[in-house]
PDB file of C-alpha atoms in Angstrom:
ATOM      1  CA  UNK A   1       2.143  19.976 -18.022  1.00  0.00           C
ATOM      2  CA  UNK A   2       4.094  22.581 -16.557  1.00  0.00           C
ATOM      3  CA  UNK A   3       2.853  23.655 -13.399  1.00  0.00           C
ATOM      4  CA  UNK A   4       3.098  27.325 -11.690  1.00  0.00           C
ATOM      5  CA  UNK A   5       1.766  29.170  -8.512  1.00  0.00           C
ATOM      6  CA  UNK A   6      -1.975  30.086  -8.644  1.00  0.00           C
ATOM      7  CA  UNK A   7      -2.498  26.625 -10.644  1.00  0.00           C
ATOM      8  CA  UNK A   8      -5.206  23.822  -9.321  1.00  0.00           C
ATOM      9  CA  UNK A   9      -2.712  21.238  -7.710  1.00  0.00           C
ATOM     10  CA  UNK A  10      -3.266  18.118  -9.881  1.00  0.00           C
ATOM     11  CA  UNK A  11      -5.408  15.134  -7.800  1.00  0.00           C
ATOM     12  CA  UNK A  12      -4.551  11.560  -7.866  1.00  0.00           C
ATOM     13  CA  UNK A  13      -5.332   8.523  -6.302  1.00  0.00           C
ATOM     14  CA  UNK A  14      -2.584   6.265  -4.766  1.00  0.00           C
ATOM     15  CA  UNK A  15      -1.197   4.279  -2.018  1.00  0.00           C
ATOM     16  CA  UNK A  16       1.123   5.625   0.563  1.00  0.00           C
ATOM     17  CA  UNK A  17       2.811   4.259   3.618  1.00  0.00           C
ATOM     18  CA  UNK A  18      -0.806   4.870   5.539  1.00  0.00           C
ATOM     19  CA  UNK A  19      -2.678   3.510   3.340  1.00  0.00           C
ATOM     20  CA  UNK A  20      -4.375   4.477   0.001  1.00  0.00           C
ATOM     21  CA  UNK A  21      -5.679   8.549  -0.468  1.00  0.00           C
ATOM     22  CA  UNK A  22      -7.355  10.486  -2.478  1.00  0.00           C
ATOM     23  CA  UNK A  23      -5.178  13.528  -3.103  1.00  0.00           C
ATOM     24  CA  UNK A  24      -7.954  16.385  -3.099  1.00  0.00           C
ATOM     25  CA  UNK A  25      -9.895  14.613  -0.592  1.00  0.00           C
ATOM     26  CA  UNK A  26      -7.042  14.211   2.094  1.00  0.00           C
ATOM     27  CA  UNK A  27      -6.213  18.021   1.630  1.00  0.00           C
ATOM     28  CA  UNK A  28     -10.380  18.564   2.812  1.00  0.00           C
ATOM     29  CA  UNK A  29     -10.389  22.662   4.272  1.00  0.00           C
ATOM     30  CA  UNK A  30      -6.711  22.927   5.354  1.00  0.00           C
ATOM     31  CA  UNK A  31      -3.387  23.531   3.549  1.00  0.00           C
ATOM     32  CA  UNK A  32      -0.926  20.753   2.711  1.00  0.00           C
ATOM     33  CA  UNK A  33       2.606  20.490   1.619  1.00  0.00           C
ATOM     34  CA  UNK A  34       3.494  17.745  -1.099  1.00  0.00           C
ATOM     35  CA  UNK A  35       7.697  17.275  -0.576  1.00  0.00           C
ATOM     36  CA  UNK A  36       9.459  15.002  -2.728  1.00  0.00           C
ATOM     37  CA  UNK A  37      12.320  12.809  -2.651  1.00  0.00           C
ATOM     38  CA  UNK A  38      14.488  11.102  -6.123  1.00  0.00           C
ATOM     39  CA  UNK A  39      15.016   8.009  -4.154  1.00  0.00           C
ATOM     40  CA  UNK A  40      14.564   5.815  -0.865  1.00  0.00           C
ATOM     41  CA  UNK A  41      18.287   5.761   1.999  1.00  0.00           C
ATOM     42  CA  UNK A  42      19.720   8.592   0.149  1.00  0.00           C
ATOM     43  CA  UNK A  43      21.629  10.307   2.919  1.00  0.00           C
ATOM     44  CA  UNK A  44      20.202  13.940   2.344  1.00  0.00           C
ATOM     45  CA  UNK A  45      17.067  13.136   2.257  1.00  0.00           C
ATOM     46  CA  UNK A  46      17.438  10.995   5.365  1.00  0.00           C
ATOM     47  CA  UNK A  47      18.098  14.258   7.255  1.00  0.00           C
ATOM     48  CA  UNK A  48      14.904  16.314   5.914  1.00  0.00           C
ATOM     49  CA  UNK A  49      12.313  13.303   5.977  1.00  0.00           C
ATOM     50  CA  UNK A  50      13.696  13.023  10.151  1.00  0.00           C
ATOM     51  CA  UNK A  51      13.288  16.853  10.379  1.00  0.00           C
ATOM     52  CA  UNK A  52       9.852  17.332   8.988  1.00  0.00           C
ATOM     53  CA  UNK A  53       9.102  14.581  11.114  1.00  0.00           C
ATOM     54  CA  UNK A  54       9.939  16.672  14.054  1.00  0.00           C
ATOM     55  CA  UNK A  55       8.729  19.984  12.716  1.00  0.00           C
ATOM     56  CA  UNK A  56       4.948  18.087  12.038  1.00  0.00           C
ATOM     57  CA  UNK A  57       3.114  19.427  15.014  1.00  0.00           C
ATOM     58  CA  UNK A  58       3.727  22.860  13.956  1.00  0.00           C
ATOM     59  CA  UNK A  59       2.268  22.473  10.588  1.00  0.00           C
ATOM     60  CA  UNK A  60      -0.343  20.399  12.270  1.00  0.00           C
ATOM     61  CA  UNK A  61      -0.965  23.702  14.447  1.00  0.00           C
ATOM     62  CA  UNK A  62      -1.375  25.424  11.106  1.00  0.00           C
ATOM     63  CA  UNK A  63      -3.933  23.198   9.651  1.00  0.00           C
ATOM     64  CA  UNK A  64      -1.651  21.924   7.517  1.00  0.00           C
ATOM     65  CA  UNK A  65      -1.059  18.292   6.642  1.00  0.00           C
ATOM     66  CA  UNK A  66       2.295  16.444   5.614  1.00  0.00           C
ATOM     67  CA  UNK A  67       2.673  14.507   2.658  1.00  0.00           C
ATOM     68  CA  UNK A  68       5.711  13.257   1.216  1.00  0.00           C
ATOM     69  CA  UNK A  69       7.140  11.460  -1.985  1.00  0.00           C
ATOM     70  CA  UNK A  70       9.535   8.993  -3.376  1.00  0.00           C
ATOM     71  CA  UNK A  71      10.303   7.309  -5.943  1.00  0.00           C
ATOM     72  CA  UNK A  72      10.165   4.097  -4.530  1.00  0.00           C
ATOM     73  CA  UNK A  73       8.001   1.518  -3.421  1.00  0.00           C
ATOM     74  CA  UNK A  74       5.671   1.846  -0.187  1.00  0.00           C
ATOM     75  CA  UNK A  75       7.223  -1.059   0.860  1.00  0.00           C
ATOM     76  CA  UNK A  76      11.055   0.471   0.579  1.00  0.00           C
ATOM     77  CA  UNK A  77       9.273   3.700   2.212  1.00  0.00           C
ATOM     78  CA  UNK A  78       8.659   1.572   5.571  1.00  0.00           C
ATOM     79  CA  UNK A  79      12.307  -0.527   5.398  1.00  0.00           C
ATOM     80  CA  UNK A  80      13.959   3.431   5.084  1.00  0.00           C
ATOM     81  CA  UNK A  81      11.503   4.778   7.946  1.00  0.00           C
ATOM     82  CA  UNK A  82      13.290   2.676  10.279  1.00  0.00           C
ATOM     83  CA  UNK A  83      17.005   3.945   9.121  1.00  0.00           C
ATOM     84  CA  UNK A  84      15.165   7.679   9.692  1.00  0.00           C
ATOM     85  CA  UNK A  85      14.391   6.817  13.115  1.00  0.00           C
ATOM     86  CA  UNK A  86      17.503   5.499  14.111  1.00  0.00           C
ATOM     87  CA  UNK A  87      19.690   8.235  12.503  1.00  0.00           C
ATOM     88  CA  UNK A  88      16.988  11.199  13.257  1.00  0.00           C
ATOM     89  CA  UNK A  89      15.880  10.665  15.963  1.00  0.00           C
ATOM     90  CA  UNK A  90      11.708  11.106  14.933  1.00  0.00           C
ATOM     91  CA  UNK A  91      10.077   8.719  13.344  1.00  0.00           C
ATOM     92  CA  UNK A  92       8.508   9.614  10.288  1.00  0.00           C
ATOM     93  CA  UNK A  93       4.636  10.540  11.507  1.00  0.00           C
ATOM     94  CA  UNK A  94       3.146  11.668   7.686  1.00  0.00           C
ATOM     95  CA  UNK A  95       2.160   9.741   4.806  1.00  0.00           C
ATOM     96  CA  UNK A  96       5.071   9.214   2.252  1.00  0.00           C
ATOM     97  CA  UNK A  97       3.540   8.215  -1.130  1.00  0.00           C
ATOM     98  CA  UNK A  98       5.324   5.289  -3.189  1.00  0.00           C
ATOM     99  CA  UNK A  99       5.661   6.529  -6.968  1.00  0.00           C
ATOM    100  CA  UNK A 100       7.520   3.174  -8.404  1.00  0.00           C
ATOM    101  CA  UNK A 101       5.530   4.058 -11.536  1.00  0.00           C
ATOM    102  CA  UNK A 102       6.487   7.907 -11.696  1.00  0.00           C
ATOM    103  CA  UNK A 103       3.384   8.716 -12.561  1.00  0.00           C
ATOM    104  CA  UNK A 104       2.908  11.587  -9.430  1.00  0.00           C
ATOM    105  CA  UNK A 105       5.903  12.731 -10.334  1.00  0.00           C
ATOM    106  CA  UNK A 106       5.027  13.263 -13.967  1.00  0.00           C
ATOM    107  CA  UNK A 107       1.449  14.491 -13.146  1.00  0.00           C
ATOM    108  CA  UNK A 108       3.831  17.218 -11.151  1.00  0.00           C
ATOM    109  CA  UNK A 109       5.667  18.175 -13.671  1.00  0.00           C
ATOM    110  CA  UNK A 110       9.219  16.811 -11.814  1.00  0.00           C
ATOM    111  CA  UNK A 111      10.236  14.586 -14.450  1.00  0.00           C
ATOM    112  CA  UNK A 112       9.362  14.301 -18.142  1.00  0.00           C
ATOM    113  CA  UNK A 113       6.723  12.298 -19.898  1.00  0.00           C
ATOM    114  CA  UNK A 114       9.103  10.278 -21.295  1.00  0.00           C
ATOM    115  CA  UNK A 115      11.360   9.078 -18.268  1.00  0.00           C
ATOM    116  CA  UNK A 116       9.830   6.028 -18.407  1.00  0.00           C
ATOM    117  CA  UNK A 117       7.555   3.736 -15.836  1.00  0.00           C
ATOM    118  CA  UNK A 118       8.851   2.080 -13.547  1.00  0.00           C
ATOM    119  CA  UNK A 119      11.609   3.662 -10.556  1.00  0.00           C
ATOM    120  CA  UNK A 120      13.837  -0.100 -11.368  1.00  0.00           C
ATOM    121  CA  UNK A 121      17.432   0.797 -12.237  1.00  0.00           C
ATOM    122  CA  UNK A 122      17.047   4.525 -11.999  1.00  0.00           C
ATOM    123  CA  UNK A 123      19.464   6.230  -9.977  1.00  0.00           C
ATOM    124  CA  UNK A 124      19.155   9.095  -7.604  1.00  0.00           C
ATOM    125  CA  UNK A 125      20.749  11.362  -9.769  1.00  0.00           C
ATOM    126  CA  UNK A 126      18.528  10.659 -12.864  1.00  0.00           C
ATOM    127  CA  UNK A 127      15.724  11.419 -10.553  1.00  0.00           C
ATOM    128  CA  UNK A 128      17.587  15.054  -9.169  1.00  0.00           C
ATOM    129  CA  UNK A 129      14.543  17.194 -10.090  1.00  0.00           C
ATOM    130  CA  UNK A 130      12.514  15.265  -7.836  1.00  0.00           C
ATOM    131  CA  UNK A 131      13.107  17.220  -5.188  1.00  0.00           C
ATOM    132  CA  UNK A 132      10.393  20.254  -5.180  1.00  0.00           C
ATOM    133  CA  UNK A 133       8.125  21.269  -2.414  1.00  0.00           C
ATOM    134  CA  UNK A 134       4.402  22.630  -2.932  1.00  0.00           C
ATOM    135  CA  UNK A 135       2.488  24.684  -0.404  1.00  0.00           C
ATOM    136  CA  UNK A 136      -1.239  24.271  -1.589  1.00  0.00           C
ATOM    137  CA  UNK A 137      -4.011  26.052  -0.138  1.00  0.00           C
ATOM    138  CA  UNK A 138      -7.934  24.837   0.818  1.00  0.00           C
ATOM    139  CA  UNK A 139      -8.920  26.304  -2.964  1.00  0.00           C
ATOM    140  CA  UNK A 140      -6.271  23.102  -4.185  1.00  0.00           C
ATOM    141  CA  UNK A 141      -4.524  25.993  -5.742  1.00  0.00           C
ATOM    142  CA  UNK A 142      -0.723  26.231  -5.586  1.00  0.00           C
ATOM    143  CA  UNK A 143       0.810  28.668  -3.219  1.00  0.00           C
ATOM    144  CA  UNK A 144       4.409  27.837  -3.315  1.00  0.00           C
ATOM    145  CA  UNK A 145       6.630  26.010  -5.044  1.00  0.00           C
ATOM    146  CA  UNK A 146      10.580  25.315  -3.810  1.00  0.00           C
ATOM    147  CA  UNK A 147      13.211  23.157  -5.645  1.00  0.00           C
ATOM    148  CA  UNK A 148      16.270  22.024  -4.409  1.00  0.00           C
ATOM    149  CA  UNK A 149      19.353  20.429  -5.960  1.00  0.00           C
ATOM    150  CA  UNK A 150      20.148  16.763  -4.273  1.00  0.00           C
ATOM    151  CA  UNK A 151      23.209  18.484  -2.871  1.00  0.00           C
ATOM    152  CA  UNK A 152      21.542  21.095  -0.604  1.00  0.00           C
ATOM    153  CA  UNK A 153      19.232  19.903   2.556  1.00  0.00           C
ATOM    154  CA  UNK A 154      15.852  22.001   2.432  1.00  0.00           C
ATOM    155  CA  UNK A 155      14.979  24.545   5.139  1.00  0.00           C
ATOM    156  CA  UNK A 156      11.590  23.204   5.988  1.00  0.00           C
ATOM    157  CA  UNK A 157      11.806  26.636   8.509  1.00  0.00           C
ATOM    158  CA  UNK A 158      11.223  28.539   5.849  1.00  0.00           C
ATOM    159  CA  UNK A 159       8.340  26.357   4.649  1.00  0.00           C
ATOM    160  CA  UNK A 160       6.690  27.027   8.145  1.00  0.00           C
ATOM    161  CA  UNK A 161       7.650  31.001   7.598  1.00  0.00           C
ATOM    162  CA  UNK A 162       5.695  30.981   4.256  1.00  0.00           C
ATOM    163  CA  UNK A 163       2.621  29.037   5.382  1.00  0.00           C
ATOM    164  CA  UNK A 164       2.270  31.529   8.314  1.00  0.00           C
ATOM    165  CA  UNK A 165       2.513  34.234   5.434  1.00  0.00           C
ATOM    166  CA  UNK A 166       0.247  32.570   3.417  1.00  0.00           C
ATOM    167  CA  UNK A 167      -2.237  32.250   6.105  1.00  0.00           C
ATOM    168  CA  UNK A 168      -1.774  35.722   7.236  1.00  0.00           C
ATOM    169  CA  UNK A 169      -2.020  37.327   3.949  1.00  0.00           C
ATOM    170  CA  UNK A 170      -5.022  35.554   2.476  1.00  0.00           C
ATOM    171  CA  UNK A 171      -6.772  36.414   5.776  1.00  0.00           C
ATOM    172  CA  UNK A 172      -6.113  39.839   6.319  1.00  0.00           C
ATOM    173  CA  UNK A 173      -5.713  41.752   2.912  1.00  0.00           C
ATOM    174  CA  UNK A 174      -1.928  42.714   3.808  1.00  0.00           C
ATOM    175  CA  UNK A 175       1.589  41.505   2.116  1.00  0.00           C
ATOM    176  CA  UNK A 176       4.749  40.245   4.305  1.00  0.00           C
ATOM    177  CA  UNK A 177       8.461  41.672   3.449  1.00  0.00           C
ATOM    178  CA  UNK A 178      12.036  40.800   3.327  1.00  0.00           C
ATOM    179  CA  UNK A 179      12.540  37.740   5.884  1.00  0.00           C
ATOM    180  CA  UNK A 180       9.200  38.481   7.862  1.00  0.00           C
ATOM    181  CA  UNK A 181       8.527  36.366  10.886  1.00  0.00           C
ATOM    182  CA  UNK A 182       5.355  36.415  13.026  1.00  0.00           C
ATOM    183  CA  UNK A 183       4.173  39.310  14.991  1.00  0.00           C
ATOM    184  CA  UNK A 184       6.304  41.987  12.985  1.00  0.00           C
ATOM    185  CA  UNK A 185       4.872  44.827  10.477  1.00  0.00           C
ATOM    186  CA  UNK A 186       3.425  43.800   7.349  1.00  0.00           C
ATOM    187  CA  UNK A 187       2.576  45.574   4.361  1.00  0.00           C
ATOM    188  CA  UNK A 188      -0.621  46.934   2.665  1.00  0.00           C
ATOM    189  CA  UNK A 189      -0.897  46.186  -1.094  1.00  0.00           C
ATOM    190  CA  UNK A 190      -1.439  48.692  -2.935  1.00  0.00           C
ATOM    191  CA  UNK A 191      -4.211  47.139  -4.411  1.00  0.00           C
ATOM    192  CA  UNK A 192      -5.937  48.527  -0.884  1.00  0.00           C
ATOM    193  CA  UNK A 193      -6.552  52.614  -1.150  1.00  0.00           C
ATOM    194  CA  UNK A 194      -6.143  54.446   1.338  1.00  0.00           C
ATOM    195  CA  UNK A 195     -10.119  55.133   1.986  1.00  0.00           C
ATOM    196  CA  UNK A 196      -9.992  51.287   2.635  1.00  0.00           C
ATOM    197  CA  UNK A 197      -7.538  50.934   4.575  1.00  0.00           C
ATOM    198  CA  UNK A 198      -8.490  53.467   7.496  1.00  0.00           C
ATOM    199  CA  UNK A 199     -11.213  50.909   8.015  1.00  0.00           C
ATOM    200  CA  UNK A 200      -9.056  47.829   7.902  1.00  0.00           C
ATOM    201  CA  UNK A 201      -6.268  49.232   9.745  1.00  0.00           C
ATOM    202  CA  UNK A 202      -7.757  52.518  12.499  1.00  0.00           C
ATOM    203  CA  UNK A 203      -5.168  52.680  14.050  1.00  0.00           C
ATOM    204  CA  UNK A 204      -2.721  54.136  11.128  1.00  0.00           C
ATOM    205  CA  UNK A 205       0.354  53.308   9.283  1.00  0.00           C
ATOM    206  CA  UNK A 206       3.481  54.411   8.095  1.00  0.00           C
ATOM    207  CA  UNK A 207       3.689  55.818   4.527  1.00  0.00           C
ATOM    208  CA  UNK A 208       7.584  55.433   3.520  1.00  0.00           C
ATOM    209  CA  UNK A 209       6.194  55.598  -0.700  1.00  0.00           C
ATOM    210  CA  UNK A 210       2.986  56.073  -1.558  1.00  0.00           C
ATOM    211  CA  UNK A 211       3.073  51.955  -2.835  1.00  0.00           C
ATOM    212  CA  UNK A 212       5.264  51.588   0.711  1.00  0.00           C
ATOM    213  CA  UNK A 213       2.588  51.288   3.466  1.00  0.00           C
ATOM    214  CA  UNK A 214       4.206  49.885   6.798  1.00  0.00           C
ATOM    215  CA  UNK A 215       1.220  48.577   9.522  1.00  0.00           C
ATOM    216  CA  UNK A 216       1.322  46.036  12.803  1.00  0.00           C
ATOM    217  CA  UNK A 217       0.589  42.506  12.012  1.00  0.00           C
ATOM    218  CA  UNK A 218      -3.409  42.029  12.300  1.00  0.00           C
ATOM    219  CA  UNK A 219      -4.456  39.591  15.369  1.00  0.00           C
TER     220      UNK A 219
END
């Protein structure tokens, strides 16, 4: 099942390194991010799970909870937490699921139907495209989806940059440009006319094209 943005996230029930959850149910009102890993002490990975570790209390500030992936056993999750301590300084504070049946990542569309069902004797590499991040919103729909090559360490940075987007966006009616960060101009779609916007926005905007509508960032 190939999966794209605006798609219900698929639910599952499994067991992660907190214990067993219900997909849908542990997202409840807020956003969530779903990151994935091809396999447990891979250096690379290492860094990012450390990272988002760090980074958690600003998604937590967001409403927006932390799970992560791996195609290994719950078990082997906890025995590599403690190398991502040590090396990361943070110790990882999220839920990492254990997939040593591949069926998540299946159900996700990161590896095929037929790469088997079990994670024994696969290697990193045959798991590469296990590495793809999804932003999903309270409606379980899917806001964002990232994937990175085993090579290249994610910018989880960004990922905070697009849920504040998101959030902004789907609150206020307005669209975000080129490398937007909090508190700068935004953008009115041009799905908004202008008779509606003078009562979203009084206080005026800047008309570069008549689909180019500059505003300040809504409060």
């Amino acid at each position: 099942m190939a999966l794209r943005i605006g798609d219900e996230a698929p639910d599952f029930a499994t067991q992660t390194t907190e214990g067993p959850i219900k997909f849908h149910n542990g997202i409840v009102k807020g956003y969530a991010i779903l990151f994935s890993q091809p396999k447990d002490f891979t250096p690379v990975c290492t860094t990012e799970l450390g990272y988002m570790a760090g980074l958690k209390p600003q998604f937590d500030k967001r409403n927006c909870k932390v799970i992560g992936l791996s195609i290994d056993s719950v078990d082997d999750h906890k025995k590599w937490a403690k190398d991502i301590e040590e090396t990361q300084g943070h110790a990882v504070n999220y839920p990492m699921i254990g997939d040593p049946e591949l069926k998540v990542a299946k159900l996700y569309d990161m590896l095929p139907a037929d790469a088997g069902t079990t994670s024994e004797g696969r290697t990193a590499a045959a798991n590469a495209t296990v590495r793809t991040v999804f932003v999903i919103g309270p409606d379980k729909k899917i806001k964002l989806m990232l994937i990175y090559p085993m090579s290249t360490g994610r910018n989880f940075d960004e990922v905070l940059r697009v849920v504040d987007s998101i959030q902004l966006t789907a609150k206020h009616t307005v669209a975000t440009p080129v490398n937007w960060k909090p508190g700068q101009d935004v953008i009115i779609p041009p799905s908004v006319s202008d008779e509606d916007a003078k009562k979203k926005f009084p206080g005026g905007w800047k008309t570069l094209k008549p689909y180019l509508r500059i505003v300040p960032q809504p409060k």
